[in-house]
Each structure stands twice: as C-alpha cells, then as structure tokens.
Amino acid sequence: MKHKKEIQTAKPRSKKGIFWWLTLALFVVSVVVFTIETATSGARLAKLEKQERALVQENSELSALLVESSSLTSLETKSSEMGFGIPQKIIYIGSEEGFAKLP
Amino acid sequence: MHARLTLISIAFLLAFLALIARLFFWQIIQGRVLSAQARDQYQQGATLLAPRGSILASDGSWLAARVEGWLVFAEAPKLKQDISEIADKLAPFFVEDSSDQQSVVAEAGRLKEALGRKATVWIPLKHKVSGEVKKNIEALKIEGIGFEHEERRYYPEASAAAQILGFVGKNEEGEDQGYFGLEGYYDLVLSGKPGFLSREKDATGLPIILGSEREISAIEGVELVTNIDKRVQLTLEKKLLEGMEKYGASSASAIVMEPSTGSILAMSSFPSYDPAKYSQFGDSYFKNPVVSDSFEPGSVFKVIVMASALDQGVVEPDTKCDICQGPLKVDKYFIETWNKEYRPDSTMVDVIVYSDNVGMAYVAQRLGADSLYDYLDKFGIGKLTGIDLQGEASSALRQKGSWNIVDLATAGFGQGVAVTPIQLITAVSAIANDGILVKPQVVGSLKGPGWEEDIRPEAGHRVISKEASDEMTAMMVEAAKGGEAKWTHLRGFKVAGKTGTAQIPIAGHYDAEKTIASFVGFAPADEPKFVMLVTMKEPQSSPWASETAAPLWYSIAKDLFPYFGIQPEN
C-alpha cells in the first residue's frame, strides 16, 4: 500500500523535474551563448575600430595628397618648367572695332 | 582564571585594533591607488583627438591644412641594435636635406644622446614626421622603435601669406596652440575640443560590450573661409619681393582690400618666414608689420586731411591757397614743399597733385585742430581697426585740445601722426567707398560639418559725405595722372592714387637720408574693385615714393587689372 502510494506521487514530480531540468539547461545554454556572443562582439568591435582607423588614415593620406596637389605655388613652378608663362603684353580691343564687321 | 580571560580579551582587542589599522591603511590611505590599479586592469581610456580646422582661401583651396603626422619614439628595453647604429639609420629621415652630411651627423649625435639616456624607458625622438618618413622607417624594421599618431600643420603655399596665417606651436603643457595671425586670433575655434572614451576590457584587451562605457565626443575644429584670393596673394608676394630687391628696401608691405566690404584680398610683408619651420626664425619675423608697426605716413595722409576739409566745407576743390607763395613760418619752424617749388594761388586740386606741404598746412589751419581730431578719429586713426588678426597695435593720437599750431600744420601733411598700414588703407577705403568706413576683415565665414556661418561685419558707418568722397577721388585721379608719379601711370586706366615719402623720426629729429615710401590707390576710380597700399622702408635706389613705391604699385596693378576685369577707359 505504501509502495502504491509512492508510485502515485512519482508522476507529477517527474514532470516538474523535467521542467526544472529543461529550464536549467536553457539557462546554462543561454549563458554560454550569451557569453560567447558578448566575447565575439567585443572582438568584432575591435576589428571594426581597427578598420575605421585604417580608413581614417587612408582618408588623411589622400587629403594630404589633395592639399599638396592643389598648391598654386608648385603648379606655377611646374607650368614654368613646361614653358608656360604669364602674358608680357595685354592688348585691349575696343568694342567698336568688332571682327567681321560689315562696312 | 579571571586574569587569563582578561589577557585573552586584551589580545583579541589588540588583534582587532591591528586589523582595523591595517584595513584603514588599505581602504582609506591606499584605497585610491589600489582602485586605480584595479581599474587599469579592466578599464581602458583614450583621448579622442579634435582635429584642428583648416584655413581656406576664398575659392575653398587650402592655405593651411591639417595632415597626419607621427611621433617617432624608442622603447629602451626593447632596443636590440646598437644605439649608434640606430641613430645613424634614423638621422637621414629627420633632417630637411639628407644630402647635407653636416646636418645628418649633427642629428645622429642628438639621437645618440637621447637614446643613451639612462633610466629612461620611453624616449621621444622626433615629432610630426610625415607618413612617408614613417613608412621608410618601418621598412628598416628596427626593434623598439614605435610611432604615435599626431597632427601636423601643412602650408601648401609655403611662406605665402605667412604673416596673415601665423603658425601652430606648443604651449606650456606641450599642446598645440596657434600664435600670431589667424592661427592666434582664431585659436579657440580652430582647436576644437578633445573628447574622451573610457570602457571596460577583457583579459586580452578587447572591449566588453556589456561593460560600462563613457564617451565624450571630440568637437572638431572649425574651418576658416578667408577672403584671401590666392591668385592676388601670390601675385602680390612675387611682385613685392621683386620690388623690394629692385629698389633695395630693407622691408616692404602691401595690402589689397575690397573697399565696399572691407575684405582683405591679399596682404604681404617682407622679410617673411615659413610657418612650417617657424622655429628656424627669430621672433621679429612673426610680427605682422601691416597691423603692428606704426609709421609717419607723410603725403599719403594728405588725402585724409583734404577729404575731411572738403566734408567740413572749409575748402572746395577750386579754393585757392593764399599762403602758398613760399615757405610757411609756424612758430619757430619753416614749412617747405618737398622740391622747394612754390605755386602761388594753387587750388586744392593743385595742392594734392603737387603734394604741397604748405597748401596742406593751409587746409589743416582752415579745418582747425579739434575738427581735424574728430575727423581722424572717425577715420579710425589712433585706434584699432578691429581686424581679425592677432597682434594689432595702434599709436594713440595726441589728445584732443592739446594740439598746438605746429602739430596742426604738420599733421596736414602726415608728420607728427603715426598710423599702421591697415589703418591707412581702411581710411582710404572709406574715400573709395562713397565715404563709408568698413571694418577690415580677413575671414568671411566659419565652416563646420554641414554648416557655414557668415561672419562678415555689418555695413560700415559714414565718415564723410558722398560729395566729399567724389571730390577727393577726382583729386586723387588728377594726382595719379599729373603728380610726380605720372611717368609710371598706366595710360587709359582710371586710377585714383597718392604718393607719400615720409622721413623717419629718430631721437627727436628726422633722418636726413632714410625714408618710408608709400603709394595708396584704387581702381577703377568710379567703382573701385580694389584699394592697394604699398610701403617700402629705406629704399636705396631713390628716397622718393614716386620712383619706388609708385612704380611697384602700378606693376602689381597691371597684373591685377585683367584678373579683376578692369579695362582702359577708351
């Protein structure tokens, strides 16, 4: 009679136990996944920051090149080396002295 | 039994007190140090740099820009190679000209000394080297040599506009700070504000996303968009240097200004310096003489006195001078004309055209000391113009009411008063601008990411009437055409101008030989697009402005006319 009673009460305990075990397992898995995710996110962030730094540096180098190339002083030096010069004499033409003017 | 219990109690008490004392030491006295050590293990902090704003020309091209720089340092414990060997390898990268063996050897010596310092772990070797130098040093693969990011200033036009720009040096804390010119005046807005990032890290140094994080963003420095026209600036620089050498002057300055807005289009002075290598120049080079140095203007000042008299109505252009037949005796002094030639019954036009000192003494006397003072004050003589450049200085005018008859007469032809070139050109701009005086301004707007703010000054204030300015302009046109500098006048162009040869005061008298030659003028006279002032100190080829400053003015103007679209009248 006593044994029968134990069997009768074992059924609901088993369900509850499974539920708790599942919850615990889910919790453990969540913790592990979350920890891994957090750790990899940090690494991903560090990688992205490294890429950002590299891009900023590249941008900075290109900007420096642009600034250097836009120098009028060096452009003037180069142009005079290539044989260009400023006009020595400027001739102003009166508006009435038009070209292809009819008599 | 009781004694034993007491002893044990005392022992416990002592132990407890010792524990309290120890805890007090670690928690209270050493608490901050320990928590800082702990924080260092799990927290990382970094300063977020605020890039310094660039200085742009009116067309948006760069006059001064930030570029990447690097600090080269050595970590003494990690150095594997011999110190001398490292110094010899690095020295050629740290000198301006690596083919100059003398400077390479000197630099190598400096590096050896720095690397040889005992009890130093981290040794800074060279600040602000370029990215190219960094790459070259990295290629050498010297163990223990590292790089730290810095920012450096780059001036694409080298020494052009040096005295307008100023330079970036270091302050007492070793931080970048602008000095002189725009870098000094706008240092606060150019600098921006550095930020800070603090967050938790794991054992490998990677950031912990869910950890505490605190970030204060850096505020970038603002960009200055100046009114400087690069082409005008470079033309001015080139011509001024040529002129200074040609006429043997000890120094020279020139300014080009737009009279209607007060915008400074170009400004140059020689001797000059390279702002990127400012440490190689002495302090005397940094001061901008255009805004800092006062001089007795001489005859160029006559246009201001005459314009005042015309506005006051005490003279008309055809008023005849009834004391111009010979030298004028004022108190114990005699006032003479510059060439000892006298023209009885000269009109006011003649007085300006022939730059007659006696005639101008007559004008000043007609105007009266108090009136003259008031007009000079309205023209901005004797006070700061408010130009946005660091280092502006001004000589004060003699106090109102204290002018004697000699002061009044000599002020008429620009003696006994001191002006800076910027004051003079601002005053003449008022004549060119229908009598309205506008504050000179170098920067037109401030620019940040996604915004731009116009900071040009509001409309100026009237100093003289339009009629008086028109009459004065007509006189200056005649002076340019028929005055002593007429030989250099560009035929067909309507230029209003005036020469000025001022003696240099030294120890209570005027130097017999040394002069300051000036020419101020604007074109076209009816609707001026620019006002230009050229001054040269102690020209050697001739002491006269008509033979030095005036031809230089026209030489520069000749290049500017096509650029501004100014054509001959006929």
XYZ file of C-alpha atoms in Angstrom:
673
model
C 0.000 0.000 0.000
C 2.838 2.203 0.894
C 4.642 1.350 -2.410
C 1.469 2.115 -4.356
C 1.244 5.491 -2.768
C 4.832 6.294 -3.797
C 4.103 5.341 -7.406
C 1.048 7.538 -7.393
C 3.004 10.584 -6.238
C 6.045 9.998 -8.533
C 4.254 11.037 -11.722
C 3.740 14.728 -11.058
C 7.284 15.028 -9.520
C 8.839 13.718 -12.729
C 7.103 16.349 -14.886
C 8.143 19.111 -12.579
C 11.686 17.752 -12.540
C 11.866 17.709 -16.324
C 10.616 21.259 -16.439
C 13.262 22.404 -13.996
C 15.972 20.469 -15.775
C 14.943 21.993 -19.070
C 14.884 25.452 -17.573
C 18.308 24.916 -16.073
C 19.663 23.578 -19.358
C 18.174 26.505 -21.254
C 19.672 28.878 -18.742
C 23.090 27.269 -18.992
C 22.953 27.260 -22.802
C 21.764 30.884 -22.797
C 24.587 31.902 -20.526
C 27.140 30.108 -22.686
C 25.719 31.518 -25.928
C 25.417 34.975 -24.480
C 28.957 34.880 -23.123
C 30.323 33.710 -26.467
C 28.264 36.339 -28.261
C 29.498 39.079 -25.941
C 33.099 37.990 -26.304
C 32.902 37.824 -30.099
C 31.062 41.164 -30.238
C 33.978 42.763 -28.411
C 36.379 41.225 -30.899
C 34.142 42.330 -33.783
C 34.016 45.863 -32.384
C 37.805 45.927 -32.026
C 38.123 44.727 -35.626
C 35.700 47.366 -36.879
C 37.552 50.051 -34.941
C 40.820 48.888 -36.481
C 39.262 49.071 -39.945
C 37.926 52.530 -39.146
C 41.375 53.683 -38.084
C 42.866 52.317 -41.307
C 40.212 54.108 -43.381
C 40.710 57.357 -41.471
C 44.441 57.089 -42.082
C 43.914 56.400 -45.781
C 41.496 59.313 -45.981
C 44.023 61.510 -44.235
C 46.777 60.471 -46.659
C 44.528 61.181 -49.649
C 43.531 64.561 -48.191
C 47.199 65.434 -47.707
C 47.861 64.483 -51.322
C 44.951 66.644 -52.466
C 46.164 69.619 -50.412
C 49.670 69.199 -51.797
C 48.428 68.877 -55.375
C 46.249 71.985 -55.131
C 49.209 74.218 -54.283
C 49.291 77.102 -56.756
C 52.964 77.726 -55.963
C 54.033 74.261 -57.077
C 51.640 74.449 -60.039
C 53.292 77.698 -61.102
C 56.742 76.137 -60.806
C 55.663 73.128 -62.851
C 53.947 75.272 -65.503
C 57.015 77.485 -65.952
C 59.160 74.327 -66.272
C 56.795 73.220 -69.026
C 57.280 76.521 -70.821
C 54.101 78.338 -69.824
C 54.322 81.957 -68.718
C 52.170 84.963 -67.988
C 51.476 87.268 -70.956
C 54.022 90.056 -71.197
C 51.729 92.379 -73.106
C 47.975 92.705 -72.991
C 46.179 94.286 -75.932
C 42.730 95.690 -75.253
C 40.403 95.799 -78.240
C 37.742 98.492 -78.349
C 34.158 97.258 -78.596
C 33.510 99.256 -81.779
C 36.429 97.561 -83.506
C 34.477 94.362 -83.976
C 35.564 91.473 -86.101
C 33.725 90.594 -89.334
C 32.142 93.994 -89.225
C 30.040 94.985 -92.200
C 31.205 98.155 -93.952
C 41.144 32.342 35.599
C 39.924 35.883 35.524
C 43.409 37.136 34.639
C 43.655 34.711 31.734
C 40.318 35.838 30.422
C 41.396 39.458 30.663
C 44.665 38.680 28.814
C 42.795 36.883 26.051
C 40.335 39.742 25.803
C 43.194 42.230 25.530
C 44.873 40.057 22.905
C 41.648 39.938 20.917
C 41.206 43.662 21.284
C 44.765 44.327 20.088
C 44.300 41.982 17.182
C 41.059 43.725 16.322
C 42.721 47.132 16.526
C 45.597 45.925 14.358
C 43.085 44.663 11.825
C 41.229 47.982 11.875
C 44.515 49.852 11.424
C 45.520 47.639 8.518
C 42.125 47.972 6.911
C 42.296 51.737 7.383
C 45.684 51.733 5.612
C 44.477 49.690 2.624
C 40.958 51.062 2.362
C 41.442 54.728 3.185
C 45.100 55.625 2.685
C 45.927 53.293 -0.203
C 42.331 52.987 -1.416
C 42.644 55.302 -4.399
C 45.918 53.784 -5.574
C 44.572 50.256 -5.365
C 41.304 51.081 -7.098
C 43.278 52.851 -9.846
C 45.441 49.747 -10.255
C 42.339 47.588 -10.402
C 40.681 49.949 -12.866
C 43.739 49.806 -15.101
C 43.311 46.053 -15.313
C 39.747 46.126 -16.572
C 39.290 49.622 -17.971
C 40.846 51.394 -20.901
C 40.721 55.097 -21.583
C 41.724 57.070 -24.640
C 41.671 60.732 -25.583
C 39.713 61.372 -28.759
C 41.673 63.984 -30.704
C 39.900 67.052 -32.054
C 41.343 67.764 -35.500
C 42.409 71.391 -35.947
C 40.355 73.297 -38.507
C 41.865 74.244 -41.856
C 42.286 77.774 -43.159
C 40.876 78.165 -46.644
C 41.245 80.787 -49.362
C 38.110 82.439 -50.793
C 37.920 79.763 -53.534
C 37.931 76.951 -50.962
C 41.524 75.868 -51.604
C 43.831 75.411 -48.652
C 46.089 77.993 -47.086
C 46.752 75.854 -44.010
C 45.580 72.283 -43.576
C 45.878 69.510 -41.029
C 47.691 66.439 -42.215
C 48.733 63.283 -40.463
C 51.964 63.338 -38.546
C 53.777 60.858 -36.353
C 55.851 60.964 -33.232
C 58.797 58.568 -33.530
C 59.749 57.102 -30.169
C 62.048 54.426 -28.785
C 61.248 51.894 -26.060
C 64.651 51.444 -24.432
C 64.118 47.899 -23.031
C 63.088 46.614 -26.463
C 66.052 48.047 -28.375
C 68.181 45.186 -29.712
C 70.545 47.011 -32.052
C 73.436 49.222 -31.047
C 72.359 52.785 -30.184
C 74.878 54.368 -32.592
C 73.673 52.137 -35.400
C 70.033 53.100 -34.769
C 70.929 56.808 -34.617
C 72.838 56.606 -37.903
C 69.926 54.826 -39.576
C 67.291 57.302 -38.366
C 69.205 60.584 -38.720
C 68.800 60.997 -42.525
C 64.988 60.828 -42.115
C 64.911 63.560 -39.504
C 66.813 66.275 -41.377
C 65.458 68.578 -44.031
C 68.101 67.711 -46.617
C 69.516 64.212 -46.275
C 72.376 65.053 -48.668
C 73.649 67.639 -46.195
C 76.154 65.463 -44.330
C 76.823 68.071 -41.665
C 73.204 68.194 -40.514
C 72.886 64.390 -40.737
C 75.916 63.956 -38.456
C 74.579 66.564 -36.039
C 71.175 64.843 -35.960
C 72.795 61.443 -35.404
C 74.669 62.930 -32.449
C 71.442 64.283 -30.987
C 69.753 60.879 -31.368
C 72.683 59.041 -29.765
C 72.494 61.342 -26.794
C 68.726 60.859 -26.490
C 68.902 57.071 -26.834
C 71.814 56.843 -24.412
C 69.917 58.436 -21.542
C 69.930 56.016 -18.646
C 66.844 55.308 -16.532
C 64.593 56.397 -19.400
C 62.223 53.806 -20.781
C 60.235 55.789 -23.348
C 62.243 58.231 -25.450
C 60.571 60.618 -27.912
C 62.897 61.010 -30.922
C 61.140 63.215 -33.440
C 57.761 64.926 -33.526
C 55.452 65.340 -36.524
C 57.221 63.305 -39.171
C 55.245 62.628 -42.338
C 53.542 59.362 -43.274
C 56.173 58.767 -45.934
C 59.009 59.033 -43.408
C 57.092 56.662 -41.119
C 56.815 54.081 -43.899
C 60.523 54.378 -44.689
C 61.487 53.907 -41.035
C 59.107 50.958 -40.677
C 60.819 49.330 -43.655
C 64.088 49.357 -41.669
C 62.424 47.056 -39.089
C 64.272 48.448 -36.096
C 63.044 46.705 -32.969
C 61.975 49.062 -30.198
C 61.128 51.972 -32.482
C 57.443 52.908 -32.468
C 55.080 55.596 -33.713
C 52.338 57.595 -32.107
C 49.719 59.486 -34.073
C 49.981 63.267 -34.092
C 48.589 66.020 -36.244
C 50.755 68.448 -38.134
C 50.105 71.694 -39.963
C 50.807 71.863 -43.666
C 51.050 75.106 -45.623
C 50.727 74.250 -49.336
C 51.856 77.708 -50.445
C 54.911 77.578 -48.149
C 55.758 81.071 -46.895
C 52.993 82.843 -48.842
C 50.683 84.798 -46.526
C 52.820 83.673 -43.563
C 52.112 86.788 -41.522
C 48.367 86.514 -42.096
C 48.297 82.842 -41.155
C 50.614 82.772 -38.140
C 51.784 79.330 -37.051
C 50.994 76.457 -34.687
C 53.490 75.964 -31.890
C 53.357 74.404 -28.440
C 52.035 75.877 -25.222
C 53.433 75.309 -21.734
C 51.622 71.963 -21.461
C 53.125 70.802 -24.744
C 49.804 71.078 -26.563
C 49.341 72.643 -29.994
C 48.490 76.324 -29.892
C 48.152 78.956 -32.609
C 50.322 82.022 -32.466
C 50.060 85.273 -34.442
C 47.824 85.999 -37.409
C 44.710 83.891 -37.927
C 46.117 80.871 -36.077
C 46.473 83.038 -32.987
C 43.290 85.109 -33.334
C 41.015 82.141 -34.042
C 42.917 79.573 -31.950
C 39.903 78.650 -29.835
C 37.579 77.863 -32.760
C 40.342 76.233 -34.814
C 41.407 73.946 -31.954
C 38.059 72.318 -31.214
C 37.759 70.270 -28.021
C 39.253 66.797 -27.471
C 36.935 64.049 -26.253
C 37.445 61.005 -24.056
C 36.472 57.334 -24.259
C 36.516 55.034 -21.259
C 35.278 51.424 -21.300
C 35.886 48.006 -19.794
C 38.163 45.499 -21.455
C 38.710 41.782 -21.112
C 41.955 39.967 -20.329
C 43.056 40.138 -23.967
C 42.386 43.870 -24.163
C 39.224 43.581 -26.252
C 36.285 45.819 -25.295
C 33.440 44.288 -23.260
C 30.244 45.326 -24.961
C 28.048 44.990 -21.889
C 30.551 46.668 -19.619
C 30.322 50.264 -18.526
C 31.285 52.791 -21.196
C 31.613 56.540 -21.071
C 32.261 58.606 -24.175
C 32.600 62.343 -24.533
C 32.773 63.055 -28.246
C 35.539 65.293 -29.599
C 34.416 68.544 -31.189
C 36.255 69.142 -34.444
C 37.961 72.469 -35.019
C 36.084 74.874 -37.256
C 37.364 75.749 -40.738
C 38.033 79.391 -41.586
C 36.994 80.517 -45.059
C 39.012 83.670 -45.606
C 38.541 86.487 -48.103
C 42.107 85.897 -49.295
C 42.228 85.479 -53.053
C 45.109 83.084 -53.647
C 45.940 84.443 -57.102
C 46.030 88.028 -55.854
C 48.042 86.924 -52.826
C 50.662 85.084 -54.877
C 50.940 87.930 -57.392
C 51.386 90.390 -54.545
C 54.031 88.232 -52.849
C 56.023 87.771 -56.023
C 55.913 91.398 -57.134
C 56.569 92.793 -53.679
C 59.673 90.657 -53.229
C 60.925 91.637 -56.686
C 60.230 95.305 -55.912
C 61.946 95.188 -52.553
C 65.065 93.713 -54.136
C 64.949 96.068 -57.125
C 64.697 99.235 -55.006
C 66.974 97.948 -52.238
C 64.414 98.450 -49.449
C 65.056 96.965 -46.020
C 61.414 95.877 -45.702
C 58.201 96.161 -47.659
C 54.485 95.609 -47.129
C 51.419 95.625 -49.326
C 47.691 95.137 -48.812
C 44.874 94.674 -51.300
C 41.382 95.310 -49.945
C 37.872 95.395 -51.358
C 36.590 98.843 -50.337
C 32.869 98.060 -50.330
C 33.128 95.107 -47.920
C 36.443 95.593 -46.136
C 37.506 92.130 -47.280
C 41.264 91.679 -47.233
C 42.050 90.083 -50.581
C 45.803 89.875 -50.049
C 48.386 91.023 -47.550
C 52.111 90.529 -47.647
C 55.247 91.690 -45.889
C 58.935 91.046 -46.279
C 61.149 89.829 -44.665
C 58.911 86.853 -44.115
C 59.173 83.300 -42.774
C 57.933 79.784 -43.419
C 55.244 78.918 -40.839
C 56.069 75.210 -41.142
C 59.639 75.953 -39.996
C 58.896 78.775 -37.590
C 61.475 77.552 -35.085
C 64.243 78.438 -37.547
C 63.258 82.127 -37.488
C 63.597 84.814 -34.859
C 60.674 86.485 -33.078
C 60.990 89.638 -35.178
C 59.732 87.760 -38.267
C 56.440 86.699 -36.692
C 55.015 90.161 -36.126
C 52.843 91.370 -38.983
C 54.050 94.935 -39.714
C 50.814 95.691 -41.579
C 48.838 95.582 -38.337
C 51.559 96.027 -35.719
C 54.006 98.680 -36.937
C 53.188 102.363 -36.917
C 54.927 104.886 -39.152
C 54.600 108.536 -40.017
C 52.667 108.312 -43.273
C 53.805 111.530 -44.953
C 51.993 112.729 -48.052
C 49.598 109.765 -48.417
C 47.938 111.173 -45.298
C 47.053 114.362 -47.211
C 44.070 112.658 -48.826
C 42.501 112.029 -45.398
C 43.031 115.623 -44.221
C 41.803 117.059 -47.531
C 38.730 114.764 -47.550
C 37.916 115.957 -44.021
C 38.226 119.623 -45.064
C 36.037 119.044 -48.128
C 33.399 117.337 -45.982
C 33.509 120.147 -43.424
C 33.076 122.617 -46.267
C 36.071 124.747 -45.244
C 37.615 124.273 -48.693
C 36.366 123.443 -52.199
C 38.411 121.799 -54.966
C 38.913 125.221 -56.581
C 39.644 127.096 -53.342
C 42.884 128.992 -53.761
C 45.649 128.785 -51.219
C 46.666 132.314 -50.316
C 49.790 131.346 -48.372
C 51.373 129.017 -50.920
C 53.780 131.518 -52.456
C 56.685 130.491 -50.235
C 57.755 128.649 -47.074
C 55.298 128.972 -44.203
C 56.600 130.048 -40.808
C 54.777 128.338 -37.962
C 56.096 129.236 -34.533
C 59.881 128.864 -34.915
C 59.696 126.364 -37.778
C 59.513 126.811 -41.540
C 57.296 124.519 -43.576
C 58.608 123.934 -47.090
C 57.480 121.977 -50.123
C 59.281 118.731 -50.894
C 61.005 120.206 -54.011
C 61.243 123.824 -52.773
C 58.981 124.922 -55.628
C 56.061 127.182 -54.736
C 52.868 127.885 -56.661
C 51.015 130.998 -55.562
C 47.216 130.720 -55.657
C 47.298 126.940 -56.015
C 43.867 125.362 -55.967
C 43.177 122.450 -53.633
C 43.481 120.139 -56.646
C 46.977 121.543 -57.269
C 47.846 121.099 -53.595
C 47.095 117.362 -53.868
C 48.557 116.918 -57.374
C 51.857 118.630 -56.465
C 51.764 117.312 -52.889
C 52.188 120.797 -51.472
C 53.049 120.782 -47.764
C 52.361 124.497 -47.373
C 48.979 124.043 -49.054
C 48.119 121.201 -46.669
C 49.177 123.290 -43.661
C 46.719 125.868 -45.001
C 43.967 123.218 -45.220
C 44.679 121.980 -41.695
C 44.550 125.528 -40.364
C 41.199 126.091 -42.094
C 39.898 122.892 -40.562
C 41.105 123.611 -37.034
C 42.705 121.236 -34.531
C 39.520 119.952 -32.878
C 37.750 119.341 -36.184
C 40.794 117.584 -37.601
C 40.993 115.421 -34.491
C 37.314 114.473 -34.789
C 37.697 113.529 -38.447
C 40.847 111.488 -37.833
C 39.027 109.705 -35.032
C 36.098 108.947 -37.371
C 38.532 107.639 -39.992
C 39.868 105.270 -37.329
C 43.294 106.882 -36.952
C 44.743 106.336 -33.480
C 42.616 103.305 -32.613
C 42.473 99.645 -33.524
C 40.642 98.792 -36.725
C 39.413 95.521 -35.196
C 40.863 93.379 -37.981
C 40.725 89.687 -37.112
C 44.480 89.167 -36.856
C 46.406 88.669 -33.649
C 48.861 91.373 -32.695
C 47.134 94.533 -33.935
C 48.610 97.617 -32.296
C 47.996 101.315 -32.667
C 49.664 104.559 -31.674
C 47.226 106.893 -29.955
C 46.542 110.339 -31.385
C 47.699 113.316 -29.411
C 44.868 114.193 -27.001
C 42.125 116.449 -28.242
C 42.658 120.011 -27.090
C 46.418 119.599 -26.673
C 47.376 120.218 -30.322
C 49.464 123.345 -30.852
C 49.769 125.233 -34.136
C 52.840 123.235 -35.193
C 51.086 119.907 -34.520
C 48.109 121.048 -36.576
C 50.177 122.280 -39.520
C 52.445 119.223 -39.699
C 49.528 116.779 -39.294
C 48.164 118.307 -42.513
C 50.940 116.638 -44.477
C 51.267 113.487 -42.404
C 54.027 114.374 -39.945
C 53.645 114.047 -36.188
C 50.952 111.392 -36.533
C 51.572 107.659 -36.671
C 49.433 105.101 -38.449
C 49.640 101.416 -39.206
C 49.288 100.370 -42.858
C 45.929 98.735 -42.067
C 44.602 101.974 -40.537
C 45.747 103.930 -43.567
C 44.209 101.627 -46.166
C 40.968 101.381 -44.162
C 40.705 105.176 -44.089
C 41.431 105.481 -47.832
C 38.881 102.718 -48.482
C 36.253 104.974 -46.925
C 37.052 107.591 -49.599
C 36.776 104.883 -52.272
C 33.523 103.594 -50.754
C 31.478 106.819 -51.084
C 32.539 107.976 -47.623
C 31.537 104.830 -45.705
C 34.164 103.233 -43.495
C 34.045 99.445 -43.265
C 35.938 97.284 -40.770
C 38.710 95.275 -42.454
C 38.120 91.550 -42.226
C 40.212 88.550 -43.254
C 37.756 85.724 -42.505
C 34.458 85.666 -44.366
C 32.808 82.641 -42.794
C 33.238 79.775 -40.354
C 32.561 76.286 -41.634
C 31.862 73.040 -39.838
C 30.445 69.649 -40.834
C 27.134 70.528 -42.512
C 27.011 74.200 -41.576
C 28.553 77.529 -42.547
C 28.154 80.882 -40.799
C 28.839 84.220 -42.418
C 30.815 86.440 -40.043
C 31.449 89.396 -42.318
C 30.935 92.655 -40.459
C 27.718 94.557 -40.930
C 27.552 97.708 -43.056
C 30.050 100.363 -42.043
C 29.393 103.908 -40.916
C 29.565 107.164 -42.813
C 32.685 109.237 -42.226
C 32.366 111.855 -44.949
C 29.622 112.722 -47.437
C 29.424 111.107 -50.871
C 30.068 114.512 -52.457
C 33.255 114.974 -50.446
C 34.428 111.449 -51.338
C 33.684 112.068 -55.036
C 35.637 115.338 -54.947
C 38.530 113.674 -53.158
C 38.516 110.776 -55.622
C 38.638 113.228 -58.546
C 41.638 114.955 -56.909
C 43.395 111.614 -56.472
C 42.743 110.752 -60.129
C 44.417 114.034 -61.099
C 47.285 113.299 -58.692
C 47.835 109.896 -60.297
C 47.757 111.374 -63.788
C 49.665 114.578 -63.205
C 51.576 114.180 -59.931
C 55.234 113.322 -59.524
C 54.472 109.648 -60.254
C 52.758 110.411 -63.580
C 55.604 108.773 -65.514
C 54.582 105.383 -64.179
C 50.809 105.878 -64.593
C 49.117 103.280 -66.789
C 47.545 105.230 -69.609
C 43.824 104.770 -70.086
C 43.143 103.315 -66.639
C 41.241 105.496 -64.219
C 43.346 105.143 -61.113
C 42.986 107.335 -58.019
C 46.267 107.438 -56.151
C 48.687 109.375 -53.990
C 52.349 109.012 -53.233
C 53.922 109.551 -49.842
C 57.572 109.971 -48.927
C 57.919 110.159 -45.173
C 61.047 110.904 -43.239
C 61.890 108.541 -40.412
C 61.911 110.154 -36.966
C 64.954 109.233 -34.861
C 65.923 110.639 -31.459
C 63.885 113.825 -31.678
C 64.682 114.713 -35.292
C 64.164 113.318 -38.784
C 66.799 111.188 -40.509
C 68.203 113.151 -43.438
C 68.500 110.186 -45.794
C 66.204 107.381 -44.741
C 62.593 107.441 -45.872
C 59.463 105.342 -45.984
C 57.986 105.379 -49.481
C 54.288 104.671 -49.938
C 51.664 104.676 -52.624
C 47.976 104.198 -51.983
C 45.412 103.984 -54.742
C 42.249 102.371 -56.007
C 40.868 101.348 -59.367
C 38.681 101.893 -61.255
C 38.235 105.260 -59.568
C 34.445 105.406 -60.229
C 33.602 101.957 -58.987
C 36.664 100.600 -57.193
C 37.241 96.879 -57.170
C 40.329 97.119 -55.030
C 42.329 99.522 -52.910
C 46.024 98.821 -52.617
C 48.709 100.236 -50.361
C 52.418 99.631 -50.955
C 55.035 100.785 -48.445
C 58.789 100.349 -48.586
C 61.209 101.165 -45.821
C 64.511 102.816 -46.667
C 64.621 102.238 -50.431
C 68.194 102.631 -51.688
C 67.671 103.326 -55.408
C 65.797 106.543 -54.626
C 64.311 108.022 -51.477
C 61.178 109.145 -53.326
C 57.926 107.192 -53.434
C 57.304 108.383 -56.996
C 60.394 106.428 -58.084
C 59.938 103.349 -55.898
C 56.545 102.619 -54.304
C 54.512 104.116 -57.166
C 56.080 102.054 -59.994
C 55.788 98.963 -57.820
C 52.100 99.741 -57.187
C 51.450 100.047 -60.924
C 53.474 96.934 -61.640
C 51.227 94.930 -59.288
C 48.073 96.695 -60.537
C 48.988 95.844 -64.123
C 48.694 92.147 -63.232
C 45.533 92.664 -61.207
C 43.600 94.658 -63.849
C 42.933 91.678 -66.180
C 42.085 89.466 -63.209
C 39.517 91.950 -61.854
C 38.223 92.659 -65.363
C 39.331 96.293 -65.262
C 39.753 97.727 -68.753
C 41.092 101.026 -70.062
C 38.506 103.769 -70.439
C 38.904 104.250 -74.183
